[in-house]
């Protein structure tokens, strides 16, 4: 995966791995039989607890304990902002072993991330094992998660552990769905209308972030998710204070002026989306802006859904502007999905005969 494992020489090293310079991951050297035995027991208990077939517990399959360690020490750095990482670390420590569906989804995300890091450097066939493990845990996690949602009642949902597990699994499922959308479409075998169907599916996924509060209610006392959900609770319309107007935001605002006097419902929806998007184009986007970007998705989901079903190229163009911002956060799972969707949209819009769309499209890509 491009990460060198360096064993420390000191005998008094903490068993917790840490990320060193130059991307190395420092691990404590197993110094006793007791340490090795406890590790083996943990592996066995984990294999039994996630209830996988025997073939997935063999030495040839990816090590689930190492995958959990990878998730905690490496993957969580690329999931979201500091609040999100803190929540996932807390939940992973205190609730994952109580929630089988969350364990499976965490393992699926970890294996998917390892496969992403492996990239083109798969010289020993490791990627195939990672993909198999990802699929196995992903499918099992979804089955158990669906069962937990259908069987939950007010008493069960009121508990902090249950609430945190449900919300964590919802977030991680959304991330995994981003990765599932990272396969490019075969343009030669698809019709222009297909791009709207694919973007609709993608938009439905990302619109789920702000909907968590509606689905599960207010965070219970001491929930690890309170800071995260508060940051995506879009009471202020997204952005309060932004930098000076950029060229792209000015272009969008000029384009939207043509809809100000329109009585058309479609134009009104475009105006709603555009006015919410313009302030975001003024930001120097980084990972800390992810809550604001996903709040935008939740706030405009209904309008986008209506316009995309009408196969409106203007809505597709505005959506591509948001995807471009999302990709600039640099998060691996976002980039996997957003990049492919952008390529899909660009392929479609390049064939447009609407000069206004082509002009705006050119300005946004400049």
CSV table of C-alpha atoms in Angstrom, one decimal, residues 17-342:
chain,number,residue,atom,x,y,z
A,17,UNK,CA,0.5,2.2,16.0
A,18,UNK,CA,1.4,5.7,15.0
A,19,UNK,CA,2.0,7.5,11.7
A,20,UNK,CA,5.6,8.6,11.4
A,21,UNK,CA,7.4,10.7,8.9
A,22,UNK,CA,7.3,10.0,5.1
A,23,UNK,CA,4.1,8.0,5.4
A,24,UNK,CA,5.5,5.3,7.6
A,25,UNK,CA,3.4,3.4,10.1
A,26,UNK,CA,5.3,2.5,13.3
A,27,UNK,CA,4.2,-0.7,15.0
A,28,UNK,CA,5.3,-2.1,18.3
A,29,UNK,CA,7.3,-5.3,18.0
A,30,UNK,CA,5.4,-8.4,19.3
A,31,UNK,CA,7.7,-9.0,22.2
A,32,UNK,CA,6.1,-12.0,24.0
A,33,UNK,CA,4.1,-15.1,23.5
A,34,UNK,CA,1.3,-13.5,25.6
A,35,UNK,CA,1.0,-10.7,23.1
A,36,UNK,CA,0.9,-13.0,20.2
A,37,UNK,CA,-1.7,-15.2,21.9
A,38,UNK,CA,-3.9,-12.3,22.8
A,39,UNK,CA,-3.7,-11.1,19.2
A,40,UNK,CA,-4.7,-14.5,17.9
A,41,UNK,CA,-7.6,-14.7,20.3
A,42,UNK,CA,-8.8,-11.3,19.2
A,43,UNK,CA,-8.7,-12.4,15.6
A,44,UNK,CA,-10.7,-15.5,16.3
A,45,UNK,CA,-13.3,-13.6,18.3
A,46,UNK,CA,-13.6,-11.1,15.6
A,47,UNK,CA,-14.0,-13.7,12.9
A,48,UNK,CA,-16.8,-15.4,14.9
A,49,UNK,CA,-18.5,-12.1,15.8
A,50,UNK,CA,-18.8,-11.0,12.2
A,51,UNK,CA,-20.2,-14.4,11.3
A,52,UNK,CA,-18.4,-14.9,8.0
A,53,UNK,CA,-18.0,-18.3,6.3
A,54,UNK,CA,-15.0,-20.3,7.2
A,55,UNK,CA,-13.3,-19.6,3.8
A,56,UNK,CA,-13.1,-15.9,4.8
A,57,UNK,CA,-11.4,-16.7,8.1
A,58,UNK,CA,-8.4,-18.4,6.5
A,59,UNK,CA,-4.9,-17.1,6.5
A,60,UNK,CA,-5.2,-16.2,2.9
A,61,UNK,CA,-8.0,-13.7,3.5
A,62,UNK,CA,-7.2,-10.2,4.6
A,63,UNK,CA,-6.8,-9.9,8.4
A,64,UNK,CA,-9.9,-8.4,10.0
A,65,UNK,CA,-8.1,-7.2,13.1
A,66,UNK,CA,-5.5,-5.4,11.0
A,67,UNK,CA,-8.3,-4.0,8.9
A,68,UNK,CA,-9.9,-2.5,12.1
A,69,UNK,CA,-6.5,-1.1,13.0
A,70,UNK,CA,-6.1,0.4,9.6
A,71,UNK,CA,-9.6,2.0,9.8
A,72,UNK,CA,-8.8,3.6,13.2
A,73,UNK,CA,-5.2,4.8,12.4
A,74,UNK,CA,-5.4,5.6,8.6
A,75,UNK,CA,-8.9,5.5,7.1
A,76,UNK,CA,-10.5,7.9,9.6
A,77,UNK,CA,-8.0,10.6,8.6
A,78,UNK,CA,-9.7,10.8,5.1
A,79,UNK,CA,-13.3,10.4,6.0
A,80,UNK,CA,-14.2,14.0,6.9
A,81,UNK,CA,-13.3,16.9,9.1
A,82,UNK,CA,-11.9,16.7,12.6
A,83,UNK,CA,-15.4,16.4,14.2
A,84,UNK,CA,-16.3,13.5,12.0
A,85,UNK,CA,-13.0,11.7,12.7
A,86,UNK,CA,-13.3,12.2,16.4
A,87,UNK,CA,-16.9,10.8,16.3
A,88,UNK,CA,-15.8,7.7,14.3
A,89,UNK,CA,-12.8,7.0,16.7
A,90,UNK,CA,-15.1,7.3,19.7
A,91,UNK,CA,-17.8,5.1,18.2
A,92,UNK,CA,-15.2,2.6,17.0
A,93,UNK,CA,-13.8,2.2,20.5
A,94,UNK,CA,-17.0,2.0,22.5
A,95,UNK,CA,-19.8,0.6,20.2
A,96,UNK,CA,-18.4,-1.3,17.2
A,97,UNK,CA,-18.3,-4.6,19.1
A,98,UNK,CA,-21.9,-4.1,20.2
A,99,UNK,CA,-23.2,-3.6,16.7
A,100,UNK,CA,-22.5,-6.4,14.2
A,101,UNK,CA,-23.8,-4.3,11.2
A,102,UNK,CA,-21.4,-1.4,12.1
A,103,UNK,CA,-18.5,-3.8,12.4
A,104,UNK,CA,-19.1,-5.2,8.9
A,105,UNK,CA,-19.5,-1.8,7.4
A,106,UNK,CA,-16.3,-0.5,9.1
A,107,UNK,CA,-14.4,-3.5,7.7
A,108,UNK,CA,-15.9,-2.9,4.2
A,109,UNK,CA,-14.7,0.7,4.3
A,110,UNK,CA,-11.3,-0.3,5.6
A,111,UNK,CA,-10.8,-2.9,2.8
A,112,UNK,CA,-12.1,-0.5,0.2
A,113,UNK,CA,-9.6,2.1,1.4
A,114,UNK,CA,-6.7,-0.3,1.4
A,115,UNK,CA,-7.6,-1.3,-2.2
A,116,UNK,CA,-7.7,2.4,-3.2
A,117,UNK,CA,-4.2,2.9,-1.7
A,118,UNK,CA,-2.9,-0.2,-3.5
A,119,UNK,CA,-3.8,1.3,-6.8
A,120,UNK,CA,-1.7,0.0,-9.7
A,121,UNK,CA,0.9,-1.5,-7.4
A,122,UNK,CA,-0.9,-4.9,-7.0
A,123,UNK,CA,2.0,-7.2,-7.8
A,124,UNK,CA,0.9,-10.2,-5.7
A,125,UNK,CA,-2.9,-10.3,-6.4
A,126,UNK,CA,-3.7,-8.7,-3.1
A,127,UNK,CA,-6.4,-6.5,-4.6
A,128,UNK,CA,-8.6,-9.5,-5.5
A,129,UNK,CA,-8.7,-10.6,-1.8
A,130,UNK,CA,-9.4,-7.0,-0.7
A,131,UNK,CA,-12.3,-6.7,-3.2
A,132,UNK,CA,-13.8,-10.0,-2.0
A,133,UNK,CA,-13.5,-9.0,1.6
A,134,UNK,CA,-15.1,-5.6,0.8
A,135,UNK,CA,-18.0,-7.2,-1.0
A,136,UNK,CA,-18.6,-9.8,1.7
A,137,UNK,CA,-18.6,-7.4,4.6
A,138,UNK,CA,-20.6,-4.8,2.7
A,139,UNK,CA,-23.4,-7.2,1.8
A,140,UNK,CA,-23.5,-8.7,5.3
A,141,UNK,CA,-23.5,-5.2,6.9
A,142,UNK,CA,-26.3,-4.0,4.7
A,143,UNK,CA,-28.4,-7.1,5.6
A,144,UNK,CA,-27.9,-6.6,9.3
A,145,UNK,CA,-28.4,-2.9,9.1
A,146,UNK,CA,-31.7,-3.3,7.2
A,147,UNK,CA,-32.8,-5.7,9.9
A,148,UNK,CA,-31.8,-3.3,12.7
A,149,UNK,CA,-33.8,-0.5,11.0
A,150,UNK,CA,-36.9,-2.6,10.5
A,151,UNK,CA,-36.8,-3.9,14.1
A,152,UNK,CA,-35.9,-0.7,16.0
A,153,UNK,CA,-38.3,0.7,18.4
A,154,UNK,CA,-38.4,3.8,20.6
A,155,UNK,CA,-36.7,2.1,23.5
A,156,UNK,CA,-33.9,0.7,21.5
A,157,UNK,CA,-33.3,3.9,19.6
A,158,UNK,CA,-33.2,6.0,22.7
A,159,UNK,CA,-29.9,4.4,23.8
A,160,UNK,CA,-26.7,6.2,23.0
A,161,UNK,CA,-24.9,3.1,21.7
A,162,UNK,CA,-27.8,2.2,19.4
A,163,UNK,CA,-28.2,5.7,18.2
A,164,UNK,CA,-24.5,6.2,17.5
A,165,UNK,CA,-24.2,2.9,15.7
A,166,UNK,CA,-27.2,3.7,13.4
A,167,UNK,CA,-25.9,7.1,12.5
A,168,UNK,CA,-22.3,5.9,12.0
A,169,UNK,CA,-23.5,3.1,9.7
A,170,UNK,CA,-25.6,5.5,7.7
A,171,UNK,CA,-22.7,7.8,7.1
A,172,UNK,CA,-20.3,5.0,6.2
A,173,UNK,CA,-22.9,3.4,3.9
A,174,UNK,CA,-23.2,6.8,2.1
A,175,UNK,CA,-19.4,6.8,1.7
A,176,UNK,CA,-19.4,3.2,0.3
A,177,UNK,CA,-22.1,4.2,-2.1
A,178,UNK,CA,-19.8,6.9,-3.4
A,179,UNK,CA,-17.2,4.3,-4.1
A,180,UNK,CA,-19.8,2.1,-5.9
A,181,UNK,CA,-20.4,5.0,-8.3
A,182,UNK,CA,-16.8,5.2,-9.1
A,183,UNK,CA,-17.0,2.9,-12.2
A,184,UNK,CA,-17.1,4.9,-15.4
A,185,UNK,CA,-20.0,4.4,-17.7
A,186,UNK,CA,-19.4,3.0,-21.2
A,187,UNK,CA,-20.4,6.1,-23.2
A,188,UNK,CA,-20.5,4.2,-26.5
A,189,UNK,CA,-23.2,1.9,-25.0
A,190,UNK,CA,-25.4,4.5,-23.3
A,191,UNK,CA,-27.9,7.2,-24.3
A,192,UNK,CA,-27.8,10.8,-23.3
A,193,UNK,CA,-30.8,10.3,-21.0
A,194,UNK,CA,-28.8,7.8,-19.0
A,195,UNK,CA,-26.6,10.5,-17.5
A,196,UNK,CA,-29.6,12.0,-15.7
A,197,UNK,CA,-30.5,8.6,-14.3
A,198,UNK,CA,-27.0,8.0,-12.9
A,199,UNK,CA,-26.8,11.5,-11.4
A,200,UNK,CA,-30.2,11.2,-9.8
A,201,UNK,CA,-29.0,8.0,-8.1
A,202,UNK,CA,-25.9,9.7,-7.0
A,203,UNK,CA,-27.8,12.8,-5.7
A,204,UNK,CA,-30.2,10.6,-3.8
A,205,UNK,CA,-27.2,9.2,-1.9
A,206,UNK,CA,-25.5,12.5,-1.0
A,207,UNK,CA,-28.8,14.0,0.0
A,208,UNK,CA,-29.0,11.5,2.8
A,209,UNK,CA,-26.4,13.3,5.0
A,210,UNK,CA,-28.6,16.1,6.3
A,211,UNK,CA,-31.6,13.7,6.5
A,212,UNK,CA,-30.0,11.8,9.4
A,213,UNK,CA,-31.5,14.0,12.0
A,214,UNK,CA,-35.0,13.6,10.4
A,215,UNK,CA,-34.6,9.8,10.3
A,216,UNK,CA,-33.2,9.2,13.8
A,217,UNK,CA,-34.3,12.4,15.7
A,218,UNK,CA,-32.2,14.6,17.9
A,219,UNK,CA,-28.9,13.1,19.2
A,220,UNK,CA,-29.3,11.4,22.5
A,221,UNK,CA,-27.4,12.6,25.5
A,222,UNK,CA,-23.6,12.3,25.2
A,223,UNK,CA,-23.8,11.2,21.5
A,224,UNK,CA,-20.6,11.4,19.7
A,225,UNK,CA,-22.4,12.7,16.6
A,226,UNK,CA,-23.8,15.9,18.2
A,227,UNK,CA,-20.9,18.2,16.9
A,228,UNK,CA,-21.2,16.6,13.4
A,229,UNK,CA,-24.9,16.9,13.0
A,230,UNK,CA,-24.9,20.4,14.4
A,231,UNK,CA,-22.4,21.4,11.7
A,232,UNK,CA,-24.7,20.1,9.0
A,233,UNK,CA,-27.8,21.6,10.5
A,234,UNK,CA,-28.4,24.1,7.8
A,235,UNK,CA,-30.2,26.8,9.7
A,236,UNK,CA,-28.2,29.7,8.2
A,237,UNK,CA,-28.5,28.7,4.5
A,238,UNK,CA,-24.9,27.3,4.3
A,239,UNK,CA,-22.4,30.2,4.3
A,240,UNK,CA,-22.4,33.2,6.6
A,241,UNK,CA,-19.0,34.8,5.8
A,242,UNK,CA,-17.1,34.2,2.6
A,243,UNK,CA,-14.1,35.7,0.9
A,244,UNK,CA,-14.2,38.2,-2.0
A,245,UNK,CA,-16.3,37.3,-5.0
A,246,UNK,CA,-14.5,35.0,-7.4
A,247,UNK,CA,-14.8,35.0,-11.2
A,248,UNK,CA,-16.8,31.8,-11.1
A,249,UNK,CA,-19.3,33.1,-8.6
A,250,UNK,CA,-19.7,36.3,-10.6
A,251,UNK,CA,-20.4,34.3,-13.8
A,252,UNK,CA,-23.0,32.2,-12.0
A,253,UNK,CA,-24.7,35.3,-10.6
A,254,UNK,CA,-24.8,36.9,-14.0
A,255,UNK,CA,-26.2,33.8,-15.5
A,256,UNK,CA,-29.0,33.6,-12.9
A,257,UNK,CA,-30.1,37.2,-13.6
A,258,UNK,CA,-32.0,36.0,-16.6
A,259,UNK,CA,-34.3,34.0,-14.3
A,260,UNK,CA,-35.2,36.8,-11.9
A,261,UNK,CA,-38.3,38.0,-13.7
A,262,UNK,CA,-39.4,34.6,-14.9
A,263,UNK,CA,-42.7,33.1,-13.7
A,264,UNK,CA,-41.6,29.6,-14.7
A,265,UNK,CA,-41.5,27.0,-11.9
A,266,UNK,CA,-38.4,25.4,-13.6
A,267,UNK,CA,-36.6,28.7,-13.7
A,268,UNK,CA,-37.5,29.3,-10.0
A,269,UNK,CA,-35.9,26.0,-9.1
A,270,UNK,CA,-32.8,26.9,-11.0
A,271,UNK,CA,-32.6,30.2,-9.2
A,272,UNK,CA,-33.0,28.5,-5.8
A,273,UNK,CA,-30.1,26.2,-6.6
A,274,UNK,CA,-27.9,28.9,-8.1
A,275,UNK,CA,-28.3,31.3,-5.2
A,276,UNK,CA,-27.3,28.6,-2.8
A,277,UNK,CA,-24.3,27.6,-4.9
A,278,UNK,CA,-22.9,31.0,-5.6
A,279,UNK,CA,-21.5,31.7,-2.1
A,280,UNK,CA,-19.8,28.2,-2.1
A,281,UNK,CA,-17.9,29.2,-5.2
A,282,UNK,CA,-16.2,32.0,-3.2
A,283,UNK,CA,-14.7,29.6,-0.7
A,284,UNK,CA,-11.1,28.3,-0.8
A,285,UNK,CA,-12.4,24.7,-0.5
A,286,UNK,CA,-10.8,22.2,1.8
A,287,UNK,CA,-11.9,19.2,3.9
A,288,UNK,CA,-13.3,21.5,6.6
A,289,UNK,CA,-16.0,22.7,4.2
A,290,UNK,CA,-17.5,19.2,3.7
A,291,UNK,CA,-20.4,19.8,6.2
A,292,UNK,CA,-21.4,23.0,4.3
A,293,UNK,CA,-21.2,21.2,0.9
A,294,UNK,CA,-23.3,18.3,2.1
A,295,UNK,CA,-25.8,20.8,3.7
A,296,UNK,CA,-26.1,22.3,0.2
A,297,UNK,CA,-26.9,18.9,-1.2
A,298,UNK,CA,-29.6,18.3,1.4
A,299,UNK,CA,-31.1,21.8,0.9
A,300,UNK,CA,-31.3,21.6,-2.9
A,301,UNK,CA,-32.0,17.8,-3.3
A,302,UNK,CA,-35.7,18.3,-4.0
A,303,UNK,CA,-35.1,21.0,-6.6
A,304,UNK,CA,-32.4,19.0,-8.3
A,305,UNK,CA,-34.6,15.9,-8.3
A,306,UNK,CA,-37.4,17.7,-10.2
A,307,UNK,CA,-35.0,19.2,-12.8
A,308,UNK,CA,-33.0,16.1,-13.4
A,309,UNK,CA,-36.1,14.1,-14.0
A,310,UNK,CA,-37.0,16.7,-16.6
A,311,UNK,CA,-33.5,16.1,-18.1
A,312,UNK,CA,-32.6,19.8,-17.7
A,313,UNK,CA,-29.0,20.4,-18.9
A,314,UNK,CA,-28.9,23.7,-16.8
A,315,UNK,CA,-29.4,21.7,-13.6
A,316,UNK,CA,-26.8,19.2,-14.7
A,317,UNK,CA,-24.3,22.1,-15.2
A,318,UNK,CA,-25.0,23.5,-11.7
A,319,UNK,CA,-24.6,20.1,-10.2
A,320,UNK,CA,-21.2,19.7,-11.9
A,321,UNK,CA,-20.1,23.0,-10.2
A,322,UNK,CA,-21.0,21.5,-6.9
A,323,UNK,CA,-19.2,18.2,-7.7
A,324,UNK,CA,-16.1,20.2,-8.7
A,325,UNK,CA,-16.1,21.8,-5.2
A,326,UNK,CA,-16.6,18.5,-3.6
A,327,UNK,CA,-13.7,16.9,-5.4
A,328,UNK,CA,-11.4,19.7,-4.1
A,329,UNK,CA,-11.9,18.5,-0.5
A,330,UNK,CA,-9.3,15.8,-1.4
A,331,UNK,CA,-11.1,13.0,0.4
A,332,UNK,CA,-10.4,9.7,-1.3
A,333,UNK,CA,-14.0,8.3,-1.2
A,334,UNK,CA,-15.4,11.6,-2.5
A,335,UNK,CA,-12.9,11.9,-5.3
A,336,UNK,CA,-13.6,8.3,-6.4
A,337,UNK,CA,-17.3,9.1,-7.0
A,338,UNK,CA,-17.2,12.8,-7.9
A,339,UNK,CA,-14.5,12.4,-10.6
A,340,UNK,CA,-16.4,9.8,-12.5
A,341,UNK,CA,-19.7,11.7,-12.3
A,342,UNK,CA,-18.0,14.9,-13.5
